[in-house]
Amino acid sequence: MTFQKIVVALLVLIVAGLGGIGYFEWRMAAQVRTLKAFVEGYVFSDAVMACERAQSSTPFKWNGGKSTSVIGLNSVKADKYTVSASYTLVADNVYCDYDPIKRKAEIGSSFLERE
């Protein structure tokens, strides 16, 4: 009888622990989504200005563009010490990657192939 009580108690503790982990994951995911939305909103106007000023054979026209969309904030971990960030905009099938750290825009570049 004692063995059964111990097994039930351990099972209850495991279920409670898994529930706590699930709740913590849910709260962290909500905070990350909020932080990402804040950063994207903060970076958006700088990205549009930098993309429109960037030199390229294909002009990037966000204002007055017929088809515009925001791909959003992306990041790639190049190695264990370096994370590259990019905010990508598309206007009339012209892609522009904006680096919020360097405040530099590249038109028609592939974010994954960038230096």
PDB file of C-alpha atoms in Angstrom:
ATOM      1  CA  MET A   1       0.000   0.000   0.000  1.00  0.00           C
ATOM      2  CA  THR A   2       2.849   2.369   0.794  1.00  0.00           C
ATOM      3  CA  PHE A   3       4.439   1.635  -2.576  1.00  0.00           C
ATOM      4  CA  GLN A   4       1.213   2.586  -4.359  1.00  0.00           C
ATOM      5  CA  LYS A   5       1.004   5.885  -2.459  1.00  0.00           C
ATOM      6  CA  ILE A   6       4.595   6.711  -3.387  1.00  0.00           C
ATOM      7  CA  VAL A   7       3.952   5.908  -7.061  1.00  0.00           C
ATOM      8  CA  VAL A   8       0.782   8.053  -7.109  1.00  0.00           C
ATOM      9  CA  ALA A   9       2.597  10.927  -5.359  1.00  0.00           C
ATOM     10  CA  LEU A  10       5.466  10.755  -7.879  1.00  0.00           C
ATOM     11  CA  LEU A  11       2.976  10.684 -10.748  1.00  0.00           C
ATOM     12  CA  VAL A  12       1.183  13.754  -9.372  1.00  0.00           C
ATOM     13  CA  LEU A  13       4.517  15.569  -8.985  1.00  0.00           C
ATOM     14  CA  ILE A  14       5.532  14.702 -12.561  1.00  0.00           C
ATOM     15  CA  VAL A  15       2.197  15.914 -13.949  1.00  0.00           C
ATOM     16  CA  ALA A  16       2.425  19.133 -11.912  1.00  0.00           C
ATOM     17  CA  GLY A  17       6.005  19.681 -13.091  1.00  0.00           C
ATOM     18  CA  LEU A  18       5.055  19.174 -16.727  1.00  0.00           C
ATOM     19  CA  GLY A  19       2.143  21.569 -16.307  1.00  0.00           C
ATOM     20  CA  GLY A  20       4.445  24.179 -14.772  1.00  0.00           C
ATOM     21  CA  ILE A  21       6.937  23.792 -17.624  1.00  0.00           C
ATOM     22  CA  GLY A  22       4.126  24.150 -20.186  1.00  0.00           C
ATOM     23  CA  TYR A  23       2.856  27.301 -18.483  1.00  0.00           C
ATOM     24  CA  PHE A  24       6.363  28.779 -18.348  1.00  0.00           C
ATOM     25  CA  GLU A  25       6.909  28.017 -22.060  1.00  0.00           C
ATOM     26  CA  TRP A  26       3.592  29.659 -22.946  1.00  0.00           C
ATOM     27  CA  ARG A  27       4.437  32.818 -20.949  1.00  0.00           C
ATOM     28  CA  MET A  28       7.920  33.065 -22.472  1.00  0.00           C
ATOM     29  CA  ALA A  29       6.555  32.614 -25.999  1.00  0.00           C
ATOM     30  CA  ALA A  30       4.086  35.452 -25.406  1.00  0.00           C
ATOM     31  CA  GLN A  31       6.869  37.714 -24.142  1.00  0.00           C
ATOM     32  CA  VAL A  32       9.082  36.863 -27.123  1.00  0.00           C
ATOM     33  CA  ARG A  33       6.253  37.651 -29.561  1.00  0.00           C
ATOM     34  CA  THR A  34       5.684  40.984 -27.817  1.00  0.00           C
ATOM     35  CA  LEU A  35       9.387  41.837 -27.894  1.00  0.00           C
ATOM     36  CA  LYS A  36       9.661  40.872 -31.581  1.00  0.00           C
ATOM     37  CA  ALA A  37       6.653  43.046 -32.468  1.00  0.00           C
ATOM     38  CA  PHE A  38       8.157  45.979 -30.556  1.00  0.00           C
ATOM     39  CA  VAL A  39      11.538  45.629 -32.289  1.00  0.00           C
ATOM     40  CA  GLU A  40       9.924  45.265 -35.720  1.00  0.00           C
ATOM     41  CA  GLY A  41       7.849  48.404 -35.131  1.00  0.00           C
ATOM     42  CA  TYR A  42      10.909  50.297 -33.950  1.00  0.00           C
ATOM     43  CA  VAL A  43      13.026  49.228 -36.934  1.00  0.00           C
ATOM     44  CA  PHE A  44      10.370  49.599 -39.661  1.00  0.00           C
ATOM     45  CA  SER A  45      10.751  53.315 -40.471  1.00  0.00           C
ATOM     46  CA  ASP A  46      14.556  53.119 -40.446  1.00  0.00           C
ATOM     47  CA  ALA A  47      14.426  50.092 -42.743  1.00  0.00           C
ATOM     48  CA  VAL A  48      12.141  51.830 -45.252  1.00  0.00           C
ATOM     49  CA  MET A  49      14.346  54.930 -45.367  1.00  0.00           C
ATOM     50  CA  ALA A  50      17.563  52.943 -45.715  1.00  0.00           C
ATOM     51  CA  CYS A  51      16.109  50.675 -48.408  1.00  0.00           C
ATOM     52  CA  GLU A  52      14.867  53.615 -50.474  1.00  0.00           C
ATOM     53  CA  ARG A  53      18.282  55.319 -50.249  1.00  0.00           C
ATOM     54  CA  ALA A  54      20.284  52.166 -51.061  1.00  0.00           C
ATOM     55  CA  GLN A  55      22.138  52.230 -54.373  1.00  0.00           C
ATOM     56  CA  SER A  56      21.026  49.533 -56.797  1.00  0.00           C
ATOM     57  CA  SER A  57      20.210  48.980 -60.446  1.00  0.00           C
ATOM     58  CA  THR A  58      16.661  48.082 -59.368  1.00  0.00           C
ATOM     59  CA  PRO A  59      15.121  50.909 -57.325  1.00  0.00           C
ATOM     60  CA  PHE A  60      13.274  50.074 -54.131  1.00  0.00           C
ATOM     61  CA  LYS A  61      10.049  52.109 -53.887  1.00  0.00           C
ATOM     62  CA  TRP A  62       8.147  51.360 -50.684  1.00  0.00           C
ATOM     63  CA  ASN A  63       6.147  54.576 -50.824  1.00  0.00           C
ATOM     64  CA  GLY A  64       4.119  54.420 -54.012  1.00  0.00           C
ATOM     65  CA  GLY A  65       4.802  50.729 -54.567  1.00  0.00           C
ATOM     66  CA  LYS A  66       1.956  48.648 -55.955  1.00  0.00           C
ATOM     67  CA  SER A  67       2.755  45.504 -53.985  1.00  0.00           C
ATOM     68  CA  THR A  68       4.530  45.887 -50.630  1.00  0.00           C
ATOM     69  CA  SER A  69       4.977  43.473 -47.758  1.00  0.00           C
ATOM     70  CA  VAL A  70       7.068  42.986 -44.650  1.00  0.00           C
ATOM     71  CA  ILE A  71       8.756  39.628 -44.257  1.00  0.00           C
ATOM     72  CA  GLY A  72       9.966  40.681 -40.834  1.00  0.00           C
ATOM     73  CA  LEU A  73      12.854  40.260 -38.471  1.00  0.00           C
ATOM     74  CA  ASN A  74      15.050  37.225 -39.077  1.00  0.00           C
ATOM     75  CA  SER A  75      18.192  36.010 -37.401  1.00  0.00           C
ATOM     76  CA  VAL A  76      20.814  33.430 -38.202  1.00  0.00           C
ATOM     77  CA  LYS A  77      23.464  32.190 -35.808  1.00  0.00           C
ATOM     78  CA  ALA A  78      26.610  32.069 -37.937  1.00  0.00           C
ATOM     79  CA  ASP A  79      28.682  30.515 -35.171  1.00  0.00           C
ATOM     80  CA  LYS A  80      28.328  30.138 -31.443  1.00  0.00           C
ATOM     81  CA  TYR A  81      29.326  33.778 -30.824  1.00  0.00           C
ATOM     82  CA  THR A  82      27.743  35.663 -33.770  1.00  0.00           C
ATOM     83  CA  VAL A  83      24.067  36.247 -34.511  1.00  0.00           C
ATOM     84  CA  SER A  84      23.200  38.155 -37.697  1.00  0.00           C
ATOM     85  CA  ALA A  85      19.915  40.011 -37.798  1.00  0.00           C
ATOM     86  CA  SER A  86      17.986  41.199 -40.827  1.00  0.00           C
ATOM     87  CA  TYR A  87      14.706  42.997 -41.377  1.00  0.00           C
ATOM     88  CA  THR A  88      13.370  42.159 -44.827  1.00  0.00           C
ATOM     89  CA  LEU A  89      10.973  44.246 -46.914  1.00  0.00           C
ATOM     90  CA  VAL A  90       9.562  43.489 -50.364  1.00  0.00           C
ATOM     91  CA  ALA A  91       8.243  46.170 -52.730  1.00  0.00           C
ATOM     92  CA  ASP A  92       7.166  45.276 -56.268  1.00  0.00           C
ATOM     93  CA  ASN A  93       9.172  42.002 -56.128  1.00  0.00           C
ATOM     94  CA  VAL A  94      12.373  43.805 -55.074  1.00  0.00           C
ATOM     95  CA  TYR A  95      13.787  42.425 -51.821  1.00  0.00           C
ATOM     96  CA  CYS A  96      15.649  44.641 -49.381  1.00  0.00           C
ATOM     97  CA  ASP A  97      17.511  43.315 -46.341  1.00  0.00           C
ATOM     98  CA  TYR A  98      18.143  45.877 -43.612  1.00  0.00           C
ATOM     99  CA  ASP A  99      20.698  45.180 -40.910  1.00  0.00           C
ATOM    100  CA  PRO A 100      19.462  46.999 -37.761  1.00  0.00           C
ATOM    101  CA  ILE A 101      22.849  46.704 -36.048  1.00  0.00           C
ATOM    102  CA  LYS A 102      24.917  48.198 -38.880  1.00  0.00           C
ATOM    103  CA  ARG A 103      21.986  50.321 -40.137  1.00  0.00           C
ATOM    104  CA  LYS A 104      22.765  49.257 -43.689  1.00  0.00           C
ATOM    105  CA  ALA A 105      20.406  48.122 -46.442  1.00  0.00           C
ATOM    106  CA  GLU A 106      21.142  45.774 -49.331  1.00  0.00           C
ATOM    107  CA  ILE A 107      18.753  45.431 -52.241  1.00  0.00           C
ATOM    108  CA  GLY A 108      18.306  42.107 -53.974  1.00  0.00           C
ATOM    109  CA  SER A 109      20.662  40.343 -51.609  1.00  0.00           C
ATOM    110  CA  SER A 110      20.058  37.005 -50.043  1.00  0.00           C
ATOM    111  CA  PHE A 111      20.120  37.284 -46.267  1.00  0.00           C
ATOM    112  CA  LEU A 112      21.604  33.825 -45.825  1.00  0.00           C
ATOM    113  CA  GLU A 113      24.462  34.502 -48.242  1.00  0.00           C
ATOM    114  CA  ARG A 114      25.399  37.885 -46.780  1.00  0.00           C
ATOM    115  CA  GLU A 115      28.753  38.444 -45.075  1.00  0.00           C
TER     116      GLU A 115
END
